[in-house]
mmCIF file of C-alpha atoms in Angstrom:
data_model
loop_
_atom_site.group_PDB
_atom_site.id
_atom_site.type_symbol
_atom_site.label_atom_id
_atom_site.label_comp_id
_atom_site.label_asym_id
_atom_site.label_seq_id
_atom_site.Cartn_x
_atom_site.Cartn_y
_atom_site.Cartn_z
ATOM 1 C CA ALA A 185 0.341 0.185 -0.043
ATOM 2 C CA VAL A 186 1.173 3.224 -0.996
ATOM 3 C CA PRO A 187 0.752 5.989 2.005
ATOM 4 C CA GLN A 188 -1.694 9.010 1.691
ATOM 5 C CA THR A 189 -1.155 12.580 2.678
ATOM 6 C CA PHE A 190 -4.122 14.542 3.414
ATOM 7 C CA SER A 191 -4.653 17.960 4.745
ATOM 8 C CA VAL A 192 -7.038 18.337 7.659
ATOM 9 C CA LEU A 193 -8.443 21.622 9.252
ATOM 10 C CA ILE A 194 -10.586 21.800 12.523
ATOM 11 C CA GLU A 195 -11.750 24.762 13.256
ATOM 12 C CA ASN A 196 -14.952 26.424 14.256
ATOM 13 C CA ARG A 197 -17.745 27.729 11.374
ATOM 14 C CA GLU A 198 -16.607 31.245 11.026
ATOM 15 C CA TRP A 199 -13.064 30.304 10.803
ATOM 16 C CA LEU A 200 -13.859 27.755 8.028
ATOM 17 C CA ARG A 201 -16.204 30.315 5.922
ATOM 18 C CA ARG A 202 -13.856 33.087 6.152
ATOM 19 C CA ASN A 203 -11.214 30.633 4.379
ATOM 20 C CA GLY A 204 -13.692 29.794 1.457
ATOM 21 C CA LEU A 205 -15.222 26.671 2.753
ATOM 22 C CA THR A 206 -19.157 26.764 2.698
ATOM 23 C CA ILE A 207 -20.938 25.011 5.119
ATOM 24 C CA SER A 208 -24.703 24.092 4.521
ATOM 25 C CA SER A 209 -27.572 25.148 6.294
ATOM 26 C CA ASP A 210 -28.455 21.579 7.838
ATOM 27 C CA VAL A 211 -25.186 21.655 9.314
ATOM 28 C CA SER A 212 -25.264 25.141 10.437
ATOM 29 C CA ASP A 213 -28.629 24.480 12.117
ATOM 30 C CA ALA A 214 -27.495 21.676 14.032
ATOM 31 C CA MET A 215 -24.307 23.533 15.148
ATOM 32 C CA THR A 216 -26.367 26.260 16.391
ATOM 33 C CA ASP A 217 -28.380 23.596 18.005
ATOM 34 C CA HIS A 218 -25.487 22.245 19.989
ATOM 35 C CA GLU A 219 -24.324 25.625 20.877
ATOM 36 C CA MET A 220 -27.334 26.741 22.392
ATOM 37 C CA LYS A 221 -27.200 23.703 24.690
ATOM 38 C CA GLY A 222 -23.820 24.834 25.731
ATOM 39 C CA GLN A 223 -21.693 22.515 23.737
ATOM 40 C CA THR A 224 -18.901 23.682 21.754
ATOM 41 C CA ALA A 225 -19.629 22.773 18.225
ATOM 42 C CA ILE A 226 -16.565 22.136 15.616
ATOM 43 C CA LEU A 227 -16.296 21.282 12.066
ATOM 44 C CA VAL A 228 -13.581 19.103 10.421
ATOM 45 C CA ALA A 229 -12.628 19.458 7.023
ATOM 46 C CA ILE A 230 -10.677 16.537 4.865
ATOM 47 C CA ASP A 231 -9.379 17.324 1.552
#
């Protein structure tokens, strides 16, 4: 097997938006639901 290399970003939605990634309304709504419960919501982006 040949090893593969990936870039991984783990950030909040605003950082990802500022860096050109699009977040669907479904995901954003789910994150808001968690945040309203006092939970920290993060996103993971893998190329």
